[in-house]
Every structure is written in structure tokens, then in C-alpha cells.
Amino acid sequence: MTEQSPACDDMWKSRTLLTNLVNGGAQYGFDVISNALSVTFQLPSCATSGRVEMNALNSNPSWEFIGLVQGRANTDSTLSSCSYEYVYAAGTKSTAADATPQNVASSYFIGAPRTAESVIWNAAINAGVITFTQTWIQPDGTEFALQMFTQSNALYGGDMAAFGARFPAPVAPITYEFVPI
């Protein structure tokens, strides 16, 4: 969904915004600018890249950070190429940098408890634009670079093609970019 308000300048017409509301009280989705999620994060002084934790400023205060939560259909916390298993973008409590999936409180509480990670955002500054990729630390400590995508109004990470084959509704790749508002 892109911003359709005529009051917004052209920059917003090409952007999908992470919402400060969680879908059904569970995972983040996307919405219009009036519901945009405000965040803070910090890179080390003079750094142009690094792994960060994003603090959600205007969402449910029970989940201070935007992280990833193990998918409801997953058999465990391991993600891999060619597997339908996935993670949700959701509100989480803090986890340590490079920690394996943790049993911490999260906004996704439907069904059995799910593991989560909050320090998953890899920030990179290039020509003043901050973009983010996401990394899931596997239970064995190895890293898995995620492909982020959307289906319906939910935000996911994993192998988009395998997920789409298992859950047959349209999926679309997404990238995360910091946009000051």
C-alpha cells in the first residue's frame, strides 16, 4: 500500500510505511503515513554500517523493539533456503546482539510461544540514505540473510518463493529504508 494523500509530497507516493499498529495484535504490517511507525536506532560514532536494534516509539509499549518472531507454521527456529519456514516482523523485547533465537515476550502470542530476535537490522548509510537488511541468527549460531516480503498486509522474512508455494497468495519483495518524517 502506498500513501495516497494529495497533501503529501511526491516522495510518499512511492513508499510503503511500516505501521505503528500490529495486525490482530500480532505482527507488523504496512499502512498510510498517519499510522507510520516512528523508530530510533544508533550506530557507533562515525560508522556507516552495523547491526542495530530498532526501538519502536509510537507502538504498544509492551514491545519496545521491532524484531522478528518465529512463524506460526514453523517446526523450529531454523530458517533455510528452499524452506517455507519464516519469521514475522513483530514487536519484541530486547535480545542480545548475535544471540540465537530467544524465548522473550513478543507481540505475536497466538498459539504456542515463539522465539524472537531484536538485533536483526543491518543498517547501511549510502549518500545519506539509510537502508536495512535483516539477519536471523540460527539456533546453531550461524547467520541466515533474510529475504523480506509481504503477503496480504503482513511482513515476513525467509525464502519468499518457498513461502509463496506453501501459502499460495501473492507475495512481493520489500526493502526497509529509514525515512525521516
Short mmCIF file of N, CA and C in Angstrom, two decimals:
data_model
loop_
_atom_site.label_atom_id
_atom_site.label_comp_id
_atom_site.label_asym_id
_atom_site.label_seq_id
_atom_site.Cartn_x
_atom_site.Cartn_y
_atom_site.Cartn_z
N MET A 1 0.85 -1.17 0.00
CA MET A 1 0.00 0.00 0.00
C MET A 1 0.89 1.22 0.00
N THR A 2 0.62 2.18 -0.85
CA THR A 2 1.38 3.41 -0.86
C THR A 2 0.49 4.55 -0.40
N GLU A 3 1.12 5.59 0.08
CA GLU A 3 0.39 6.76 0.58
C GLU A 3 -0.36 7.41 -0.58
N GLN A 4 -1.62 7.69 -0.40
CA GLN A 4 -2.44 8.27 -1.45
C GLN A 4 -2.91 9.68 -1.14
N SER A 5 -2.52 10.24 -0.04
CA SER A 5 -2.99 11.56 0.36
C SER A 5 -2.45 12.65 -0.57
N PRO A 6 -3.30 13.47 -1.14
CA PRO A 6 -2.81 14.54 -2.01
C PRO A 6 -2.01 15.59 -1.24
N ALA A 7 -2.15 15.64 0.07
CA ALA A 7 -1.41 16.62 0.87
C ALA A 7 0.06 16.24 1.00
N CYS A 8 0.42 15.01 0.74
CA CYS A 8 1.81 14.57 0.87
C CYS A 8 2.57 14.87 -0.41
N ASP A 9 3.88 15.13 -0.27
CA ASP A 9 4.66 15.38 -1.46
C ASP A 9 4.93 14.07 -2.21
N ASP A 10 5.52 14.17 -3.38
CA ASP A 10 5.70 13.01 -4.24
C ASP A 10 6.52 11.90 -3.61
N MET A 11 7.40 12.24 -2.65
CA MET A 11 8.24 11.22 -2.01
C MET A 11 7.37 10.12 -1.40
N TRP A 12 6.25 10.47 -0.79
CA TRP A 12 5.43 9.47 -0.10
C TRP A 12 4.66 8.59 -1.05
N LYS A 13 4.45 9.00 -2.27
CA LYS A 13 3.65 8.22 -3.20
C LYS A 13 4.35 6.92 -3.62
N SER A 14 5.64 6.85 -3.43
CA SER A 14 6.37 5.64 -3.81
C SER A 14 6.77 4.82 -2.59
N ARG A 15 6.29 5.16 -1.41
CA ARG A 15 6.72 4.48 -0.19
C ARG A 15 5.59 3.69 0.45
N THR A 16 5.94 2.55 0.98
CA THR A 16 5.06 1.80 1.85
C THR A 16 5.62 1.99 3.25
N LEU A 17 4.77 2.27 4.21
CA LEU A 17 5.25 2.62 5.53
C LEU A 17 4.91 1.54 6.54
N LEU A 18 5.89 1.18 7.34
CA LEU A 18 5.68 0.25 8.44
C LEU A 18 4.71 0.91 9.41
N THR A 19 3.67 0.18 9.78
CA THR A 19 2.63 0.76 10.62
C THR A 19 2.96 0.64 12.11
N ASN A 20 2.43 1.57 12.89
CA ASN A 20 2.59 1.50 14.34
C ASN A 20 1.54 0.60 14.98
N LEU A 21 0.67 0.02 14.18
CA LEU A 21 -0.37 -0.89 14.65
C LEU A 21 0.02 -2.30 14.27
N VAL A 22 -0.26 -3.26 15.12
CA VAL A 22 0.03 -4.64 14.75
C VAL A 22 -1.25 -5.32 14.28
N ASN A 23 -1.13 -6.13 13.24
CA ASN A 23 -2.28 -6.84 12.67
C ASN A 23 -2.85 -7.82 13.68
N GLY A 24 -4.08 -7.61 14.09
CA GLY A 24 -4.72 -8.52 15.02
C GLY A 24 -3.95 -8.68 16.32
N GLY A 25 -3.18 -7.66 16.69
CA GLY A 25 -2.40 -7.74 17.91
C GLY A 25 -1.19 -8.65 17.78
N ALA A 26 -0.75 -8.94 16.57
CA ALA A 26 0.32 -9.93 16.40
C ALA A 26 1.55 -9.36 15.70
N GLN A 27 1.52 -9.22 14.37
CA GLN A 27 2.71 -8.80 13.64
C GLN A 27 2.48 -7.45 12.96
N TYR A 28 3.59 -6.79 12.60
CA TYR A 28 3.51 -5.51 11.91
C TYR A 28 3.09 -5.71 10.47
N GLY A 29 2.46 -4.67 9.93
CA GLY A 29 2.09 -4.62 8.52
C GLY A 29 2.49 -3.27 7.98
N PHE A 30 1.77 -2.80 6.97
CA PHE A 30 2.06 -1.50 6.40
C PHE A 30 0.78 -0.70 6.29
N ASP A 31 0.93 0.63 6.19
CA ASP A 31 -0.23 1.50 6.25
C ASP A 31 0.14 2.87 5.70
N VAL A 32 -0.74 3.84 5.91
CA VAL A 32 -0.56 5.22 5.44
C VAL A 32 0.31 6.00 6.42
N ILE A 33 0.75 7.17 6.00
CA ILE A 33 1.69 7.96 6.78
C ILE A 33 1.16 8.32 8.17
N SER A 34 -0.14 8.52 8.32
CA SER A 34 -0.67 8.90 9.63
C SER A 34 -0.48 7.78 10.66
N ASN A 35 -0.27 6.55 10.21
CA ASN A 35 -0.02 5.42 11.11
C ASN A 35 1.41 4.92 11.02
N ALA A 36 2.31 5.74 10.49
CA ALA A 36 3.71 5.31 10.34
C ALA A 36 4.35 5.06 11.69
N LEU A 37 5.16 4.02 11.75
CA LEU A 37 5.89 3.68 12.96
C LEU A 37 7.12 4.57 13.07
N SER A 38 7.27 5.23 14.20
CA SER A 38 8.47 6.03 14.47
C SER A 38 9.46 5.17 15.24
N VAL A 39 10.72 5.24 14.83
CA VAL A 39 11.75 4.40 15.44
C VAL A 39 12.99 5.21 15.76
N THR A 40 13.80 4.67 16.67
CA THR A 40 15.14 5.18 16.89
C THR A 40 16.09 4.00 16.82
N PHE A 41 17.32 4.28 16.43
CA PHE A 41 18.38 3.27 16.43
C PHE A 41 19.68 4.04 16.49
N GLN A 42 20.76 3.36 16.85
CA GLN A 42 22.03 4.05 16.98
C GLN A 42 23.16 3.21 16.42
N LEU A 43 23.90 3.82 15.50
CA LEU A 43 25.14 3.22 15.01
C LEU A 43 26.29 3.78 15.84
N PRO A 44 27.38 3.03 15.96
CA PRO A 44 28.54 3.58 16.66
C PRO A 44 29.00 4.88 15.98
N SER A 45 29.62 5.77 16.74
CA SER A 45 30.09 7.05 16.23
C SER A 45 30.94 6.87 14.97
N CYS A 46 30.64 7.64 13.95
CA CYS A 46 31.35 7.66 12.66
C CYS A 46 31.16 6.40 11.83
N ALA A 47 30.37 5.47 12.28
CA ALA A 47 30.15 4.24 11.50
C ALA A 47 29.17 4.51 10.36
N THR A 48 29.36 3.84 9.24
CA THR A 48 28.43 3.95 8.12
C THR A 48 27.63 2.67 7.93
N SER A 49 27.89 1.68 8.80
CA SER A 49 27.11 0.45 8.74
C SER A 49 27.26 -0.29 10.07
N GLY A 50 26.35 -1.20 10.31
CA GLY A 50 26.42 -2.01 11.52
C GLY A 50 25.07 -2.61 11.87
N ARG A 51 25.10 -3.58 12.75
CA ARG A 51 23.87 -4.23 13.22
C ARG A 51 23.29 -3.40 14.35
N VAL A 52 21.99 -3.13 14.27
CA VAL A 52 21.33 -2.28 15.26
C VAL A 52 20.04 -2.92 15.75
N GLU A 53 19.57 -2.38 16.85
CA GLU A 53 18.27 -2.73 17.41
C GLU A 53 17.39 -1.49 17.21
N MET A 54 16.17 -1.68 16.70
CA MET A 54 15.26 -0.56 16.47
C MET A 54 14.24 -0.47 17.58
N ASN A 55 14.19 0.70 18.20
CA ASN A 55 13.22 0.96 19.26
C ASN A 55 11.98 1.58 18.63
N ALA A 56 10.81 0.98 18.90
CA ALA A 56 9.53 1.49 18.39
C ALA A 56 9.03 2.56 19.35
N LEU A 57 8.84 3.78 18.87
CA LEU A 57 8.47 4.90 19.73
C LEU A 57 6.97 5.08 19.91
N ASN A 58 6.19 4.73 18.91
CA ASN A 58 4.76 5.03 18.97
C ASN A 58 3.89 3.79 18.72
N SER A 59 4.34 2.67 19.24
CA SER A 59 3.58 1.43 19.14
C SER A 59 3.26 0.97 20.55
N ASN A 60 2.82 -0.25 20.70
CA ASN A 60 2.50 -0.79 22.02
C ASN A 60 3.76 -0.79 22.88
N PRO A 61 3.74 -0.12 24.04
CA PRO A 61 4.94 -0.05 24.87
C PRO A 61 5.35 -1.38 25.49
N SER A 62 4.51 -2.40 25.41
CA SER A 62 4.88 -3.72 25.92
C SER A 62 5.98 -4.35 25.08
N TRP A 63 6.10 -3.93 23.84
CA TRP A 63 7.10 -4.49 22.91
C TRP A 63 7.96 -3.34 22.43
N GLU A 64 9.05 -3.05 23.12
CA GLU A 64 9.84 -1.86 22.82
C GLU A 64 10.57 -1.90 21.48
N PHE A 65 10.83 -3.08 20.95
CA PHE A 65 11.68 -3.19 19.77
C PHE A 65 10.95 -3.84 18.60
N ILE A 66 11.43 -3.52 17.40
CA ILE A 66 10.92 -4.15 16.19
C ILE A 66 11.89 -5.28 15.88
N GLY A 67 11.40 -6.49 15.93
CA GLY A 67 12.26 -7.63 15.67
C GLY A 67 11.57 -8.64 14.79
N LEU A 68 12.05 -9.84 14.86
CA LEU A 68 11.48 -10.94 14.09
C LEU A 68 11.08 -12.05 15.04
N VAL A 69 9.94 -12.68 14.74
CA VAL A 69 9.38 -13.74 15.58
C VAL A 69 9.15 -14.97 14.72
N GLN A 70 9.51 -16.11 15.25
CA GLN A 70 9.34 -17.41 14.59
C GLN A 70 7.91 -17.56 14.07
N GLY A 71 7.78 -18.04 12.85
CA GLY A 71 6.47 -18.22 12.22
C GLY A 71 5.62 -19.29 12.89
N ARG A 72 4.32 -19.08 12.83
CA ARG A 72 3.35 -19.99 13.46
C ARG A 72 3.43 -21.41 12.87
N ALA A 73 3.71 -21.53 11.59
CA ALA A 73 3.74 -22.84 10.94
C ALA A 73 5.12 -23.52 11.01
N ASN A 74 6.10 -22.86 11.62
CA ASN A 74 7.45 -23.42 11.69
C ASN A 74 7.51 -24.61 12.64
N THR A 75 8.39 -25.55 12.32
CA THR A 75 8.62 -26.69 13.20
C THR A 75 9.67 -26.38 14.26
N ASP A 76 10.54 -25.36 13.98
CA ASP A 76 11.56 -24.94 14.93
C ASP A 76 12.01 -23.53 14.54
N SER A 77 13.14 -23.07 15.08
CA SER A 77 13.61 -21.70 14.83
C SER A 77 14.65 -21.62 13.72
N THR A 78 14.88 -22.70 12.99
CA THR A 78 15.87 -22.71 11.92
C THR A 78 15.22 -22.28 10.61
N LEU A 79 15.87 -21.36 9.91
CA LEU A 79 15.42 -20.91 8.59
C LEU A 79 16.45 -21.34 7.56
N SER A 80 15.99 -21.62 6.35
CA SER A 80 16.93 -22.01 5.30
C SER A 80 16.35 -21.73 3.93
N SER A 81 17.24 -21.67 2.93
CA SER A 81 16.80 -21.54 1.55
C SER A 81 15.98 -22.76 1.18
N CYS A 82 15.00 -22.58 0.33
CA CYS A 82 14.13 -23.65 -0.16
C CYS A 82 13.19 -24.19 0.91
N SER A 83 13.05 -23.49 2.04
CA SER A 83 12.14 -23.89 3.10
C SER A 83 11.04 -22.85 3.22
N TYR A 84 9.81 -23.31 3.47
CA TYR A 84 8.70 -22.39 3.65
C TYR A 84 8.74 -21.69 5.02
N GLU A 85 9.54 -22.18 5.95
CA GLU A 85 9.55 -21.61 7.30
C GLU A 85 9.99 -20.15 7.25
N TYR A 86 9.45 -19.33 8.13
CA TYR A 86 9.53 -17.88 8.02
C TYR A 86 9.55 -17.22 9.40
N VAL A 87 9.74 -15.91 9.39
CA VAL A 87 9.61 -15.09 10.59
C VAL A 87 8.68 -13.93 10.27
N TYR A 88 8.04 -13.41 11.31
CA TYR A 88 7.19 -12.23 11.21
C TYR A 88 7.97 -11.01 11.68
N ALA A 89 7.73 -9.84 11.09
CA ALA A 89 8.17 -8.58 11.68
C ALA A 89 7.17 -8.27 12.79
N ALA A 90 7.66 -8.15 14.01
CA ALA A 90 6.76 -8.00 15.16
C ALA A 90 7.44 -7.21 16.27
N GLY A 91 6.65 -6.82 17.25
CA GLY A 91 7.19 -6.18 18.43
C GLY A 91 7.81 -7.23 19.34
N THR A 92 8.99 -6.93 19.89
CA THR A 92 9.67 -7.89 20.77
C THR A 92 10.30 -7.16 21.95
N LYS A 93 10.68 -7.94 22.93
CA LYS A 93 11.58 -7.47 23.97
C LYS A 93 13.00 -7.58 23.41
N SER A 94 13.96 -6.96 24.08
CA SER A 94 15.34 -6.93 23.61
C SER A 94 15.99 -8.31 23.72
N THR A 95 16.82 -8.62 22.73
CA THR A 95 17.69 -9.78 22.79
C THR A 95 19.12 -9.29 22.57
N ALA A 96 20.10 -10.03 23.02
CA ALA A 96 21.50 -9.63 22.87
C ALA A 96 21.93 -9.71 21.40
N ALA A 97 22.87 -8.87 21.02
CA ALA A 97 23.44 -8.94 19.68
C ALA A 97 24.04 -10.33 19.46
N ASP A 98 23.82 -10.88 18.29
CA ASP A 98 24.33 -12.20 17.90
C ASP A 98 23.78 -13.34 18.73
N ALA A 99 22.71 -13.10 19.47
CA ALA A 99 22.07 -14.18 20.25
C ALA A 99 21.28 -15.08 19.32
N THR A 100 21.23 -16.34 19.66
CA THR A 100 20.37 -17.27 18.94
C THR A 100 18.91 -16.94 19.30
N PRO A 101 17.93 -17.51 18.61
CA PRO A 101 16.54 -17.19 18.91
C PRO A 101 16.23 -17.39 20.40
N GLN A 102 15.54 -16.39 20.97
CA GLN A 102 15.27 -16.37 22.40
C GLN A 102 13.78 -16.47 22.70
N ASN A 103 13.46 -17.03 23.83
CA ASN A 103 12.08 -17.06 24.30
C ASN A 103 11.81 -15.79 25.10
N VAL A 104 11.55 -14.70 24.38
CA VAL A 104 11.24 -13.41 25.01
C VAL A 104 9.81 -13.03 24.62
N ALA A 105 9.24 -12.15 25.39
CA ALA A 105 7.89 -11.68 25.07
C ALA A 105 7.89 -10.99 23.71
N SER A 106 6.80 -11.19 22.98
CA SER A 106 6.65 -10.54 21.68
C SER A 106 5.17 -10.27 21.43
N SER A 107 4.92 -9.47 20.41
CA SER A 107 3.53 -9.16 20.07
C SER A 107 2.83 -10.35 19.42
N TYR A 108 3.60 -11.32 18.94
CA TYR A 108 2.98 -12.50 18.32
C TYR A 108 2.83 -13.59 19.37
N PHE A 109 1.67 -13.64 19.98
CA PHE A 109 1.41 -14.58 21.08
C PHE A 109 0.32 -15.56 20.74
N ILE A 110 -0.01 -15.70 19.47
CA ILE A 110 -1.07 -16.61 19.05
C ILE A 110 -0.53 -18.03 19.05
N GLY A 111 -1.22 -18.94 19.74
CA GLY A 111 -0.77 -20.32 19.79
C GLY A 111 0.38 -20.50 20.76
N ALA A 112 1.30 -21.38 20.41
CA ALA A 112 2.44 -21.69 21.26
C ALA A 112 3.41 -20.52 21.30
N PRO A 113 4.19 -20.39 22.38
CA PRO A 113 5.21 -19.33 22.43
C PRO A 113 6.18 -19.47 21.26
N ARG A 114 6.66 -18.35 20.78
CA ARG A 114 7.55 -18.30 19.63
C ARG A 114 8.86 -17.65 20.02
N THR A 115 9.95 -18.09 19.41
CA THR A 115 11.24 -17.46 19.65
C THR A 115 11.32 -16.15 18.87
N ALA A 116 12.21 -15.26 19.31
CA ALA A 116 12.32 -13.95 18.68
C ALA A 116 13.76 -13.46 18.76
N GLU A 117 14.06 -12.46 17.92
CA GLU A 117 15.33 -11.75 17.94
C GLU A 117 15.04 -10.28 17.66
N SER A 118 15.76 -9.40 18.35
CA SER A 118 15.55 -7.97 18.11
C SER A 118 16.73 -7.29 17.41
N VAL A 119 17.94 -7.81 17.54
CA VAL A 119 19.10 -7.19 16.91
C VAL A 119 19.33 -7.86 15.56
N ILE A 120 18.43 -7.57 14.62
CA ILE A 120 18.42 -8.23 13.32
C ILE A 120 18.63 -7.26 12.17
N TRP A 121 18.69 -5.97 12.48
CA TRP A 121 18.74 -4.93 11.46
C TRP A 121 20.18 -4.57 11.12
N ASN A 122 20.55 -4.73 9.85
CA ASN A 122 21.87 -4.35 9.37
C ASN A 122 21.72 -3.02 8.64
N ALA A 123 22.13 -1.93 9.28
CA ALA A 123 21.98 -0.59 8.70
C ALA A 123 23.19 -0.26 7.84
N ALA A 124 22.93 0.40 6.72
CA ALA A 124 24.00 0.88 5.85
C ALA A 124 23.63 2.27 5.35
N ILE A 125 24.57 3.21 5.49
CA ILE A 125 24.35 4.58 5.04
C ILE A 125 25.10 4.77 3.74
N ASN A 126 24.39 5.20 2.71
CA ASN A 126 24.99 5.44 1.41
C ASN A 126 24.35 6.70 0.83
N ALA A 127 25.15 7.73 0.62
CA ALA A 127 24.68 9.01 0.08
C ALA A 127 23.53 9.58 0.91
N GLY A 128 23.60 9.41 2.22
CA GLY A 128 22.60 9.97 3.11
C GLY A 128 21.34 9.14 3.29
N VAL A 129 21.23 8.05 2.55
CA VAL A 129 20.07 7.16 2.67
C VAL A 129 20.46 5.96 3.53
N ILE A 130 19.61 5.64 4.51
CA ILE A 130 19.87 4.50 5.38
C ILE A 130 18.96 3.36 4.96
N THR A 131 19.56 2.26 4.54
CA THR A 131 18.80 1.07 4.17
C THR A 131 19.11 -0.04 5.16
N PHE A 132 18.22 -1.01 5.22
CA PHE A 132 18.36 -2.11 6.17
C PHE A 132 18.18 -3.45 5.48
N THR A 133 19.06 -4.37 5.83
CA THR A 133 18.84 -5.77 5.52
C THR A 133 18.66 -6.46 6.87
N GLN A 134 18.24 -7.71 6.85
CA GLN A 134 17.93 -8.41 8.09
C GLN A 134 18.67 -9.74 8.14
N THR A 135 19.17 -10.08 9.33
CA THR A 135 19.88 -11.34 9.54
C THR A 135 19.27 -12.05 10.74
N TRP A 136 18.93 -13.32 10.56
CA TRP A 136 18.42 -14.17 11.64
C TRP A 136 19.59 -15.03 12.10
N ILE A 137 19.83 -15.05 13.40
CA ILE A 137 20.87 -15.93 13.94
C ILE A 137 20.21 -17.29 14.21
N GLN A 138 20.72 -18.31 13.58
CA GLN A 138 20.15 -19.66 13.71
C GLN A 138 20.43 -20.23 15.10
N PRO A 139 19.69 -21.27 15.51
CA PRO A 139 19.95 -21.90 16.80
C PRO A 139 21.39 -22.40 16.97
N ASP A 140 22.07 -22.74 15.85
CA ASP A 140 23.46 -23.20 15.94
C ASP A 140 24.46 -22.04 15.91
N GLY A 141 23.98 -20.78 15.87
CA GLY A 141 24.84 -19.61 15.88
C GLY A 141 25.23 -19.09 14.51
N THR A 142 24.89 -19.78 13.44
CA THR A 142 25.19 -19.29 12.10
C THR A 142 24.17 -18.22 11.70
N GLU A 143 24.55 -17.41 10.72
CA GLU A 143 23.67 -16.34 10.27
C GLU A 143 22.92 -16.76 9.01
N PHE A 144 21.67 -16.30 8.90
CA PHE A 144 20.86 -16.52 7.71
C PHE A 144 20.36 -15.16 7.23
N ALA A 145 20.83 -14.73 6.05
CA ALA A 145 20.39 -13.46 5.47
C ALA A 145 18.97 -13.64 4.93
N LEU A 146 18.08 -12.81 5.41
CA LEU A 146 16.67 -12.95 5.07
C LEU A 146 16.28 -12.18 3.82
N GLN A 147 15.35 -12.75 3.08
CA GLN A 147 14.65 -12.00 2.05
C GLN A 147 13.35 -11.56 2.71
N MET A 148 13.09 -10.27 2.74
CA MET A 148 11.87 -9.76 3.36
C MET A 148 10.80 -9.60 2.28
N PHE A 149 9.57 -9.89 2.66
CA PHE A 149 8.46 -9.82 1.70
C PHE A 149 7.16 -9.59 2.44
N THR A 150 6.13 -9.32 1.66
CA THR A 150 4.81 -9.12 2.23
C THR A 150 3.82 -10.07 1.55
N GLN A 151 2.85 -10.48 2.32
CA GLN A 151 1.71 -11.23 1.80
C GLN A 151 0.50 -10.66 2.53
N SER A 152 -0.51 -10.27 1.78
CA SER A 152 -1.64 -9.54 2.35
C SER A 152 -1.07 -8.29 3.00
N ASN A 153 -1.31 -8.08 4.28
CA ASN A 153 -0.77 -6.89 4.93
C ASN A 153 0.28 -7.24 5.98
N ALA A 154 0.79 -8.45 5.97
CA ALA A 154 1.79 -8.87 6.96
C ALA A 154 3.18 -8.84 6.34
N LEU A 155 4.18 -8.63 7.20
CA LEU A 155 5.58 -8.56 6.77
C LEU A 155 6.32 -9.79 7.26
N TYR A 156 7.02 -10.45 6.35
CA TYR A 156 7.68 -11.72 6.64
C TYR A 156 9.14 -11.67 6.21
N GLY A 157 9.91 -12.66 6.68
CA GLY A 157 11.27 -12.89 6.23
C GLY A 157 11.48 -14.38 6.07
N GLY A 158 12.29 -14.76 5.10
CA GLY A 158 12.58 -16.16 4.83
C GLY A 158 12.87 -16.34 3.35
N ASP A 159 12.51 -17.48 2.80
CA ASP A 159 12.63 -17.75 1.37
C ASP A 159 11.28 -17.45 0.74
N MET A 160 11.17 -16.33 0.03
CA MET A 160 9.90 -15.87 -0.50
C MET A 160 9.25 -16.88 -1.44
N ALA A 161 10.02 -17.50 -2.32
CA ALA A 161 9.45 -18.44 -3.29
C ALA A 161 8.90 -19.68 -2.58
N ALA A 162 9.66 -20.22 -1.64
CA ALA A 162 9.19 -21.42 -0.91
C ALA A 162 7.97 -21.08 -0.06
N PHE A 163 7.97 -19.91 0.57
CA PHE A 163 6.82 -19.47 1.36
C PHE A 163 5.59 -19.34 0.46
N GLY A 164 5.74 -18.68 -0.69
CA GLY A 164 4.63 -18.48 -1.62
C GLY A 164 4.08 -19.78 -2.16
N ALA A 165 4.95 -20.78 -2.34
CA ALA A 165 4.48 -22.09 -2.81
C ALA A 165 3.66 -22.80 -1.72
N ARG A 166 4.05 -22.64 -0.48
CA ARG A 166 3.35 -23.28 0.63
C ARG A 166 2.06 -22.54 1.00
N PHE A 167 2.10 -21.21 0.95
CA PHE A 167 0.96 -20.36 1.30
C PHE A 167 0.58 -19.55 0.06
N PRO A 168 -0.22 -20.14 -0.84
CA PRO A 168 -0.43 -19.59 -2.18
C PRO A 168 -1.36 -18.36 -2.23
N ALA A 169 -0.80 -17.24 -1.90
CA ALA A 169 -1.42 -15.94 -2.13
C ALA A 169 -0.27 -15.06 -2.63
N PRO A 170 -0.56 -13.97 -3.33
CA PRO A 170 0.53 -13.15 -3.86
C PRO A 170 1.51 -12.68 -2.78
N VAL A 171 2.79 -12.77 -3.10
CA VAL A 171 3.86 -12.27 -2.24
C VAL A 171 4.66 -11.25 -3.05
N ALA A 172 5.23 -10.27 -2.35
CA ALA A 172 6.04 -9.25 -3.02
C ALA A 172 7.26 -8.94 -2.17
N PRO A 173 8.44 -8.83 -2.79
CA PRO A 173 9.64 -8.49 -2.02
C PRO A 173 9.56 -7.06 -1.52
N ILE A 174 10.19 -6.82 -0.38
CA ILE A 174 10.24 -5.46 0.18
C ILE A 174 11.66 -5.17 0.67
N THR A 175 11.97 -3.91 0.76
CA THR A 175 13.21 -3.45 1.38
C THR A 175 12.82 -2.42 2.43
N TYR A 176 13.66 -2.29 3.44
CA TYR A 176 13.43 -1.32 4.50
C TYR A 176 14.41 -0.17 4.34
N GLU A 177 13.88 1.04 4.46
CA GLU A 177 14.68 2.25 4.33
C GLU A 177 14.21 3.22 5.40
N PHE A 178 15.14 3.90 6.03
CA PHE A 178 14.80 4.90 7.04
C PHE A 178 14.43 6.20 6.33
N VAL A 179 13.23 6.71 6.62
CA VAL A 179 12.76 7.95 6.01
C VAL A 179 12.41 8.92 7.14
N PRO A 180 13.19 9.99 7.32
CA PRO A 180 12.83 10.96 8.36
C PRO A 180 11.50 11.63 8.03
N ILE A 181 10.63 11.74 9.02
CA ILE A 181 9.35 12.45 8.78
C ILE A 181 9.17 13.54 9.81
#
